[in-house]
PDB file of C-alpha atoms in Angstrom:
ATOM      1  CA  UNK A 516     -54.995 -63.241 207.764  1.00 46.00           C
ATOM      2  CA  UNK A 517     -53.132 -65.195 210.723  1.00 52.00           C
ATOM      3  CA  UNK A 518     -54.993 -66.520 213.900  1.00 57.00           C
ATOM      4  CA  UNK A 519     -53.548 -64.153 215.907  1.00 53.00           C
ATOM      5  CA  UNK A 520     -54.909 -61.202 213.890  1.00 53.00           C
ATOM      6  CA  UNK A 521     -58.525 -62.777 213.569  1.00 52.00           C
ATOM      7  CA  UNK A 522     -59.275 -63.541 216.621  1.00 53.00           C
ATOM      8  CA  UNK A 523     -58.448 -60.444 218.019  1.00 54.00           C
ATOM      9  CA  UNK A 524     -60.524 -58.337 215.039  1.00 54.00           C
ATOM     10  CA  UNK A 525     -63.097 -61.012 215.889  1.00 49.00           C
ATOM     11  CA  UNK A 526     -63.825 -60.235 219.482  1.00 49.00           C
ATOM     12  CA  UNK A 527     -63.256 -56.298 219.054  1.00 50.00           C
ATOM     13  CA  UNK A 528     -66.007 -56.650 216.041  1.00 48.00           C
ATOM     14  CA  UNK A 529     -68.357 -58.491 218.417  1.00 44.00           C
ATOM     15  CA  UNK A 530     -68.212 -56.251 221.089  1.00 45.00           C
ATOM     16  CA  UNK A 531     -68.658 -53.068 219.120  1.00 47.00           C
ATOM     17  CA  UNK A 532     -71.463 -54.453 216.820  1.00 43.00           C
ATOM     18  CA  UNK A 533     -73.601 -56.824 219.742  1.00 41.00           C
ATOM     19  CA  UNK A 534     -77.005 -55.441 220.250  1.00 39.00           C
ATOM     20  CA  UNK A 535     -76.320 -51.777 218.116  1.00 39.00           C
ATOM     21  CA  UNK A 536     -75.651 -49.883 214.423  1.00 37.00           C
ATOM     22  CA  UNK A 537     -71.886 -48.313 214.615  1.00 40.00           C
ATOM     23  CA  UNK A 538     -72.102 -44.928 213.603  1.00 42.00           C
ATOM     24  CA  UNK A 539     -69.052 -42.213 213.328  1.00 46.00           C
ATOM     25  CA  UNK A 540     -68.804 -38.797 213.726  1.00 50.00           C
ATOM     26  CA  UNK A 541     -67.212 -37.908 210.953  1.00 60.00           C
ATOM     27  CA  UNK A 542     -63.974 -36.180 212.612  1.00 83.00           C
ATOM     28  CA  UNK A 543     -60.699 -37.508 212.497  1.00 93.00           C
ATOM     29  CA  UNK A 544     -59.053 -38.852 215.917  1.00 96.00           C
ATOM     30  CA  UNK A 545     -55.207 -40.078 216.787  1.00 98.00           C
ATOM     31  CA  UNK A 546     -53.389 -42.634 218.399  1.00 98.00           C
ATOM     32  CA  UNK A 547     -50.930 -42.089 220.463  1.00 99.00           C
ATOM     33  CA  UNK A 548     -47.883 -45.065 220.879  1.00 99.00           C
ATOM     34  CA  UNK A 549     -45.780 -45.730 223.603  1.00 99.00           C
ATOM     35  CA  UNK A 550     -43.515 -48.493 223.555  1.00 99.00           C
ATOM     36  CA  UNK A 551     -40.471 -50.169 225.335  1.00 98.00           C
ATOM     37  CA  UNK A 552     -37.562 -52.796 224.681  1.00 99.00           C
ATOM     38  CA  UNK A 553     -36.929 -54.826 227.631  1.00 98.00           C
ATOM     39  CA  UNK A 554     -34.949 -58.274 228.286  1.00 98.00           C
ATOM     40  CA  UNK A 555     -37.085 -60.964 229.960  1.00 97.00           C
ATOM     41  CA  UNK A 556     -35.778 -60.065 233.538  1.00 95.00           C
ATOM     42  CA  UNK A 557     -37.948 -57.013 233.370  1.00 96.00           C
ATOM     43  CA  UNK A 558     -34.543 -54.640 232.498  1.00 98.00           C
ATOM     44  CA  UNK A 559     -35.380 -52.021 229.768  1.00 98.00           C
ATOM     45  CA  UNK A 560     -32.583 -51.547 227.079  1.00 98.00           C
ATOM     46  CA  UNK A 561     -32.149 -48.795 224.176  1.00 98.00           C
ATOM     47  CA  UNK A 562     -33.270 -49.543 220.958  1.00 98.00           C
ATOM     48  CA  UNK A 563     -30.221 -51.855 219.090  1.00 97.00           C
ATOM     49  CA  UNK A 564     -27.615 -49.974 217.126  1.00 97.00           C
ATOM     50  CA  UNK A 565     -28.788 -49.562 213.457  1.00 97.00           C
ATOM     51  CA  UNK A 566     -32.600 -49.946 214.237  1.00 98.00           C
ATOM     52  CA  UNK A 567     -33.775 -46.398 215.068  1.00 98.00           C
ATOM     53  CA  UNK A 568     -37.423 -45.992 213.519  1.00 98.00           C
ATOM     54  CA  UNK A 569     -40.119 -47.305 215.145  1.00 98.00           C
ATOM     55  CA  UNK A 570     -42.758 -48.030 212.819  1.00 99.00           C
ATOM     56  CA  UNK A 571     -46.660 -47.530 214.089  1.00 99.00           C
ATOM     57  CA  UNK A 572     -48.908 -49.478 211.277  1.00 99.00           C
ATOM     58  CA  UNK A 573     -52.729 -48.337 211.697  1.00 99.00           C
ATOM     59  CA  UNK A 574     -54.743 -50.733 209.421  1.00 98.00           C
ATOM     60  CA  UNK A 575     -58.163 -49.919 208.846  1.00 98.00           C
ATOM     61  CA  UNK A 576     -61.139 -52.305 209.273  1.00 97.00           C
ATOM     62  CA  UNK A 577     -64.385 -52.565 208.115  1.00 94.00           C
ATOM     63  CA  UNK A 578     -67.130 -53.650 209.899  1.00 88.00           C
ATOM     64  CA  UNK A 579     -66.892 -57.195 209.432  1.00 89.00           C
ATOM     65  CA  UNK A 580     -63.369 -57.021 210.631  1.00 90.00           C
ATOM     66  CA  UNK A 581     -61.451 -57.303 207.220  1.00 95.00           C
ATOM     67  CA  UNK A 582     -58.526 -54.548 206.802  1.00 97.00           C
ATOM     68  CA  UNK A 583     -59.326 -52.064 203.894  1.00 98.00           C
ATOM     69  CA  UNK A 584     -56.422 -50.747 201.695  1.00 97.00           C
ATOM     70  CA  UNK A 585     -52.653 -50.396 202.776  1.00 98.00           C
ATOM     71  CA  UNK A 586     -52.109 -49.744 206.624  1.00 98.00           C
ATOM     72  CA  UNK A 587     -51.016 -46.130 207.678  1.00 98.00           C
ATOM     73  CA  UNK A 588     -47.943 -45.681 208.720  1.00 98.00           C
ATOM     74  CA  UNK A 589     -46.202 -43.132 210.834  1.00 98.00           C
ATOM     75  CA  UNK A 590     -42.233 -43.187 211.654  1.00 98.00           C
ATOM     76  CA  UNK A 591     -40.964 -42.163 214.689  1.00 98.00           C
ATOM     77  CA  UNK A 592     -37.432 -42.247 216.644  1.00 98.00           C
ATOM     78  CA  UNK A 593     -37.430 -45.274 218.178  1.00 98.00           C
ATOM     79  CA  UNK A 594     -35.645 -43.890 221.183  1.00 98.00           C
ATOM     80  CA  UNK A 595     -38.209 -41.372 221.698  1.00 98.00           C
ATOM     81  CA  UNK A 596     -40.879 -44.165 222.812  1.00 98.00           C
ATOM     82  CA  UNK A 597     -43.743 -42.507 221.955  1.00 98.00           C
ATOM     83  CA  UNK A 598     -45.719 -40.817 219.296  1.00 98.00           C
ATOM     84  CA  UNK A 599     -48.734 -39.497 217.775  1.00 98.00           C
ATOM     85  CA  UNK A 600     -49.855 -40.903 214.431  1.00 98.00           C
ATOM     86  CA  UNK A 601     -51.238 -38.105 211.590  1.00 98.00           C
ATOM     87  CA  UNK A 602     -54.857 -37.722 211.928  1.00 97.00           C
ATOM     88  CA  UNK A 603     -56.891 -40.767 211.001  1.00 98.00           C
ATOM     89  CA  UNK A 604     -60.208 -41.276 210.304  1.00 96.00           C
ATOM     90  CA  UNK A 605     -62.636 -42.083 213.096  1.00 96.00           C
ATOM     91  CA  UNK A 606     -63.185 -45.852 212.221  1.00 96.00           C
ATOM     92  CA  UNK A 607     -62.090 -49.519 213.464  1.00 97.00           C
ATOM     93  CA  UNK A 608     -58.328 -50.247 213.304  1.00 98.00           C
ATOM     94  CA  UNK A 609     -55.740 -52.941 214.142  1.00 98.00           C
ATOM     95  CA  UNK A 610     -52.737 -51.505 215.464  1.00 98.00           C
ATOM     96  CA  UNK A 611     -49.073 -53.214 215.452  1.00 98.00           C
ATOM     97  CA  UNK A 612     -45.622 -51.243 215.700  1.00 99.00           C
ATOM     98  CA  UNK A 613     -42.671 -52.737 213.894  1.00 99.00           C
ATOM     99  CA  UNK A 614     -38.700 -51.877 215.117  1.00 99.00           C
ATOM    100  CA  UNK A 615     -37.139 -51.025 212.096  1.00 98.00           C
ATOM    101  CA  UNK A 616     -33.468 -50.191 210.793  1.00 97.00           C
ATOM    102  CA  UNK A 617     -32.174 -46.814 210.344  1.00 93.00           C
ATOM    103  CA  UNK A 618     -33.427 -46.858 206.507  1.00 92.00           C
ATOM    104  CA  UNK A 619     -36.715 -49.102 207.455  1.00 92.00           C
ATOM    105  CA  UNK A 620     -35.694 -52.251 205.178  1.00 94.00           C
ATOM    106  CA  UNK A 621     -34.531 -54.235 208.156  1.00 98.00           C
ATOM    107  CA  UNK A 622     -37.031 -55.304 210.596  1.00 98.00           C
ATOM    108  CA  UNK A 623     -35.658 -56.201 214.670  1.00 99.00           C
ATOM    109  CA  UNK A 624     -38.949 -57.312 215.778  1.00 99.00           C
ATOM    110  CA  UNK A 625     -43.131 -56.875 215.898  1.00 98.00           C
ATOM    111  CA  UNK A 626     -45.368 -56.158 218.493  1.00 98.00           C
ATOM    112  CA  UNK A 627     -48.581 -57.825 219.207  1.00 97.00           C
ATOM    113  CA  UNK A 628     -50.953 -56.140 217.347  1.00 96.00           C
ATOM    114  CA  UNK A 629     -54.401 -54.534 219.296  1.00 96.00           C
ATOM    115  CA  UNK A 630     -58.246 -53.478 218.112  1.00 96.00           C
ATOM    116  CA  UNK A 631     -57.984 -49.399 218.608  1.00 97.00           C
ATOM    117  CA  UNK A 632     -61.534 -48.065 218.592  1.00 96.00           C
ATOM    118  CA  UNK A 633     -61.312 -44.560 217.137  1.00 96.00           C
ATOM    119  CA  UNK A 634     -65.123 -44.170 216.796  1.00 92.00           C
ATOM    120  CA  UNK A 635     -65.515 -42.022 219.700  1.00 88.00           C
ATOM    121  CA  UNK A 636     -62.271 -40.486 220.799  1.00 93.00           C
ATOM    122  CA  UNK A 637     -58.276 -40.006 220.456  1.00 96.00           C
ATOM    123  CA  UNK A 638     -56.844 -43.719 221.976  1.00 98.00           C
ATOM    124  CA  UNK A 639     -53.983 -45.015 223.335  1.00 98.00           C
ATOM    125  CA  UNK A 640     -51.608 -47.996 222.012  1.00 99.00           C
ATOM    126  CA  UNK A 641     -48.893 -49.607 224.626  1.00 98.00           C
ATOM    127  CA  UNK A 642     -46.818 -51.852 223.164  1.00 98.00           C
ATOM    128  CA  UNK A 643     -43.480 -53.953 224.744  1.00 98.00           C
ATOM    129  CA  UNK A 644     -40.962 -56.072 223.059  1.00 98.00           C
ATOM    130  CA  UNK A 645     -39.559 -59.165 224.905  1.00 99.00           C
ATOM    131  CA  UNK A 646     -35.902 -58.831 223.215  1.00 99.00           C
ATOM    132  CA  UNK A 647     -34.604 -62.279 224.308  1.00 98.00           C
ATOM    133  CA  UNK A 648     -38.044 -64.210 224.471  1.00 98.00           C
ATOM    134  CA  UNK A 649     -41.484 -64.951 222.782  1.00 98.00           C
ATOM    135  CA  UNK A 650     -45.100 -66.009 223.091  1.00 99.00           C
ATOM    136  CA  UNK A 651     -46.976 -69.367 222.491  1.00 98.00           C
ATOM    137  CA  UNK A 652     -50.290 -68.712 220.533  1.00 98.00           C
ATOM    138  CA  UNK A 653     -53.241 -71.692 220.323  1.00 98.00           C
ATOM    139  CA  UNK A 654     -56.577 -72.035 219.922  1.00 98.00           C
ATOM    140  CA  UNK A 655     -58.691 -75.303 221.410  1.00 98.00           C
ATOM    141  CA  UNK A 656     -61.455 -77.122 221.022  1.00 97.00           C
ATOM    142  CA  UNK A 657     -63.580 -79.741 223.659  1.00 98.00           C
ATOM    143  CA  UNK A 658     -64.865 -83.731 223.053  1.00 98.00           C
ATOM    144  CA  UNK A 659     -65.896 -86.303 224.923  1.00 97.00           C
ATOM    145  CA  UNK A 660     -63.093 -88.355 226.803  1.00 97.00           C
ATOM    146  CA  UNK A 661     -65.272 -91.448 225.931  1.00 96.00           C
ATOM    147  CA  UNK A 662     -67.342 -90.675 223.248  1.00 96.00           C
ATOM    148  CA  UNK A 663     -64.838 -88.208 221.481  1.00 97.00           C
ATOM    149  CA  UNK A 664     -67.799 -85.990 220.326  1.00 97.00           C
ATOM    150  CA  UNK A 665     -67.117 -82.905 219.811  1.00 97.00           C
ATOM    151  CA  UNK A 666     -68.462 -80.363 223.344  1.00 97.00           C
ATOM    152  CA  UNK A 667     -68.432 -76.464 223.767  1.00 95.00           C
ATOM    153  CA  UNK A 668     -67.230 -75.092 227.267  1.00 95.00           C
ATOM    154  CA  UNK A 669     -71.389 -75.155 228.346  1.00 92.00           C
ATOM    155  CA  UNK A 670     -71.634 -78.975 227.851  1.00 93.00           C
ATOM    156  CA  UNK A 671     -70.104 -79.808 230.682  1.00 92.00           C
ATOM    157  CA  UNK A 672     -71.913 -79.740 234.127  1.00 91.00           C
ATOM    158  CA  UNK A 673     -70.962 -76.868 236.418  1.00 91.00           C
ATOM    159  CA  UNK A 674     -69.253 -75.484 233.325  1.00 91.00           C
ATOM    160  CA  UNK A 675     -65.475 -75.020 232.657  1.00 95.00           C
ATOM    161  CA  UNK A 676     -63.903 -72.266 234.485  1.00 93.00           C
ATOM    162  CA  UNK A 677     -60.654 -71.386 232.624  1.00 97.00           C
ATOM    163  CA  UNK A 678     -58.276 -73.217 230.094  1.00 98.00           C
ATOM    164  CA  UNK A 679     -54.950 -73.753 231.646  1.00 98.00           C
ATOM    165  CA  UNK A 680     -51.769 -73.479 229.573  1.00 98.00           C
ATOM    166  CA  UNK A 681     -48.867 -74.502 232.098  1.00 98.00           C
ATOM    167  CA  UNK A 682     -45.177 -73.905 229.896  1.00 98.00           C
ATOM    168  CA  UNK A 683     -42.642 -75.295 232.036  1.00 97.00           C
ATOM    169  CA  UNK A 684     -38.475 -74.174 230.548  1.00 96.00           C
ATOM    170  CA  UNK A 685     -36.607 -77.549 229.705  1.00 94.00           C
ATOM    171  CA  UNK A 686     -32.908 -76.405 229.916  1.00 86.00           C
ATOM    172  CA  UNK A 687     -33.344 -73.873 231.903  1.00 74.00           C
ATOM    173  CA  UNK A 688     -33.655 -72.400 235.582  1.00 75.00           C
ATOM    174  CA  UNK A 689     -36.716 -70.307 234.667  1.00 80.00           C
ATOM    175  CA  UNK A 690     -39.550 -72.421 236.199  1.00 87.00           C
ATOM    176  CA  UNK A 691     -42.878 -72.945 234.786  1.00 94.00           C
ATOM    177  CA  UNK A 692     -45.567 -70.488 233.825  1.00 97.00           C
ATOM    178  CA  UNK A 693     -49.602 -70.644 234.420  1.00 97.00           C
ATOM    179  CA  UNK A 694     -51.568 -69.286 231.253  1.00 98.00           C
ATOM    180  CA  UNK A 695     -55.447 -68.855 232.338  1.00 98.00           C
ATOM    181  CA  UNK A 696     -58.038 -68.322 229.460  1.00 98.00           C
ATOM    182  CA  UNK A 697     -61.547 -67.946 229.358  1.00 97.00           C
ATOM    183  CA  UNK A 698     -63.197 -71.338 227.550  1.00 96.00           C
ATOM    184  CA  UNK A 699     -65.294 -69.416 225.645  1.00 95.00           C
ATOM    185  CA  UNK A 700     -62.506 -67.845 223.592  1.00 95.00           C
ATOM    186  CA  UNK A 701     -61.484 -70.586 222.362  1.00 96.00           C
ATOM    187  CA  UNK A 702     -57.864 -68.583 221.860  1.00 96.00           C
ATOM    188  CA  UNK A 703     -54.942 -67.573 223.950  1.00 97.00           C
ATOM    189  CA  UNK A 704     -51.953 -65.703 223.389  1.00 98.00           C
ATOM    190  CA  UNK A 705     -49.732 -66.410 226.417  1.00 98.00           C
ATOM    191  CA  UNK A 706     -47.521 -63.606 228.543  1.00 97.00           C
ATOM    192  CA  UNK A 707     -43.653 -63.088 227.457  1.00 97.00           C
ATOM    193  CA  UNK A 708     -41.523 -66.263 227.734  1.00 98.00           C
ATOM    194  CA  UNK A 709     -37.908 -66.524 227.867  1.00 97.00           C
ATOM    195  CA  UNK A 710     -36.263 -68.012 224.448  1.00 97.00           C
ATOM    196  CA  UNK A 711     -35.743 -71.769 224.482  1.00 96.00           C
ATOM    197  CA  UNK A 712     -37.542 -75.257 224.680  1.00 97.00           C
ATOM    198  CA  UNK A 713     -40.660 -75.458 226.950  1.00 97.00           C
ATOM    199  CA  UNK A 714     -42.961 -78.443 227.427  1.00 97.00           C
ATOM    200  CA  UNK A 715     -46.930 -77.036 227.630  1.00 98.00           C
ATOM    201  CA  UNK A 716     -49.903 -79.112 229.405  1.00 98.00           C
ATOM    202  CA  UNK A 717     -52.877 -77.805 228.534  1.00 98.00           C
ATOM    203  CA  UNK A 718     -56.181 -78.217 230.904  1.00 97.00           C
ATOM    204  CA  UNK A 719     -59.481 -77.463 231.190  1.00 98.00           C
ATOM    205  CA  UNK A 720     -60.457 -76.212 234.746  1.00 97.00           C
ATOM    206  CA  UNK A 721     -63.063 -76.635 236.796  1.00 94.00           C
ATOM    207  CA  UNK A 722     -63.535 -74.788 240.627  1.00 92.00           C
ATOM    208  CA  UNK A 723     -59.600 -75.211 240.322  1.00 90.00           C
ATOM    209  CA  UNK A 724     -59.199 -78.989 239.047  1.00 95.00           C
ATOM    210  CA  UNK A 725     -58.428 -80.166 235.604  1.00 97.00           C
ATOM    211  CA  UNK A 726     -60.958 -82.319 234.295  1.00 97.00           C
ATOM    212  CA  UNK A 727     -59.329 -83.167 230.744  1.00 98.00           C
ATOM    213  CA  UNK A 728     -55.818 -82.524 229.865  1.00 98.00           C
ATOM    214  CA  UNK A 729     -54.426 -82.653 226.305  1.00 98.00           C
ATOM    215  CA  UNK A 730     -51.234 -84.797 225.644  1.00 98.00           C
ATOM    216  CA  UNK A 731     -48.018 -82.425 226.075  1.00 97.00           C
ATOM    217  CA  UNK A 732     -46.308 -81.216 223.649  1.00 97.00           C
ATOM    218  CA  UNK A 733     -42.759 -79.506 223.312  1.00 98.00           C
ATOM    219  CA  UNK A 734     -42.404 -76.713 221.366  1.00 98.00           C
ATOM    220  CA  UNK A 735     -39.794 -73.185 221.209  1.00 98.00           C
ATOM    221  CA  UNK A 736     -40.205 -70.002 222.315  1.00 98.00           C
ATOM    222  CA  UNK A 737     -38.119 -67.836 219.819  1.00 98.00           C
ATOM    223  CA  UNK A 738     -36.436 -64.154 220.271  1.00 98.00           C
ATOM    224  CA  UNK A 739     -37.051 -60.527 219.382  1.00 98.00           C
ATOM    225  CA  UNK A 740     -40.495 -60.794 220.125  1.00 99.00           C
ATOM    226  CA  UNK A 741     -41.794 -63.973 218.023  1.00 98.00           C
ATOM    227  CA  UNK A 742     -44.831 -65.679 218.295  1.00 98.00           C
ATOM    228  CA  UNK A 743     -44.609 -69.555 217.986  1.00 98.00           C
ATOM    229  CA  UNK A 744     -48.452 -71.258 217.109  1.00 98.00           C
ATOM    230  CA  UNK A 745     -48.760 -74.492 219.030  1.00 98.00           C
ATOM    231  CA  UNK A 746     -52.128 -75.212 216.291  1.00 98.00           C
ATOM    232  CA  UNK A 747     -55.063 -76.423 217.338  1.00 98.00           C
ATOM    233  CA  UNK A 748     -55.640 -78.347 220.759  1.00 98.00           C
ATOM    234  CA  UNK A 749     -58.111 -80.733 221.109  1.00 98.00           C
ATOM    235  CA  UNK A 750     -58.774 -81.527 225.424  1.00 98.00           C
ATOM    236  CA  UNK A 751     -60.451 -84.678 226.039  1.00 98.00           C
ATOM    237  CA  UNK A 752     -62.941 -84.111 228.879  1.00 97.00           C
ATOM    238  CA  UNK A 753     -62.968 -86.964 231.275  1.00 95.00           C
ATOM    239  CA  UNK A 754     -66.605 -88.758 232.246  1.00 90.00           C
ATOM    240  CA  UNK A 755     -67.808 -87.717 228.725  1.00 93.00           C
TER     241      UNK A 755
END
């Protein structure tokens, strides 16, 4: 299972097990998919030539977050943006939707996948895919500037407000982009960046101020929707 997949199961777990005993009703519920193909300015385009199914994978989870079988899958015209999947049963699921060729063997491109809580009701899925650009994907951990002992995001005095993942474009015109994630988390999936090479400072905040920055690193955002993992960052907090 990658990181991207476990940590979202992992916090959608958490949050539906924290304090209470899950318990279903017994129906089946639905998801219903919409998605769209757009180019990194923010223009939509029509699905490619010779990729016409959209593919909406519903894997079910059990309550420790680990998938159970084969995902469900329902096919839809990928220029229809939007479906309804066949009933499913009322339970946990990680959702992705896959752009596929006219016979399904060929795959364009992947969305993120998403936690869809069916326990209660019929949900919604929403799904985009960057054509010409990417994400960055990491996960971090804290230690002592000084000391380099390890810290979580309460060590510090007056706490740690966000992480800050700043990717600024190396051959290009697009500028740099400001990533905020909650310390806590200890992962972040960044929003949509344009294809190409990007050099990423990573910082933890505090009231607005870094107060330990990891050593840079260069790394490529790749097309169709691709997710590049920078690994594991370790931020050296200063005064510690």
């Amino acid at each position: 299972m990658n990181k991207l997949i476990l940590a979202t199961i992992t916090a959608a777990v958490t949050s539906q097990t924290a304090g209470c005993i899950i318990t279903t009703s017994g129906e089946d519920a639905s998801i219903t998919a919409r998605w769209d193909l757009q180019n990194f300015n923010g223009q939509r385009t029509a699905c490619p030539a010779g990729y016409q199914t959209a593919a909406l994978n519903s894997q079910l989870l059990d309550r420790d977050g680990r998938p159970v079988g084969d995902p469900a899958i329902d096919l839809f015209d990928c220029q229809a943006s939007y479906g309804v999947t066949a009933p499913l049963e009322a339970e946990l699921y990680q959702v992705w939707l896959e752009i596929r060729s006219d016979e399904g063997s060929q795959l364009y491109a992947q969305s993120t996948s998403a936690i869809v809580n069916l326990y209660d009701a019929d949900q919604t899925f929403d799904a985009s895919i960057l054509n010409d650009g990417g994400y960055f994907m990491l996960d971090w951990n804290l230690v002592g500037a000084r000391t380099n002992q390890p810290l979580s995001c309460t060590d510090i005095v007056g706490g740690i407000d966000s992480i800050s993942t700043i990717s600024t474009a190396i051959a290009s015109n697009v500028g740099a982009f400001d990533d905020q994630f909650h310390c806590e988390g200890h992962y972040g999936l960044t929003a949509g960046l344009l294809q190409g090479d990007y050099t990423i400072s990573i910082n933890a905040e505090q009231r607005g101020q870094s107060i330990g920055t990891a050593p840079a690193i260069t790394e490529r955002i790749l097309d169709r929707n691709q997710v590049t993992d920078l690994g594991s960052i370790t931020i050296p907090i200063e005064g510690l």
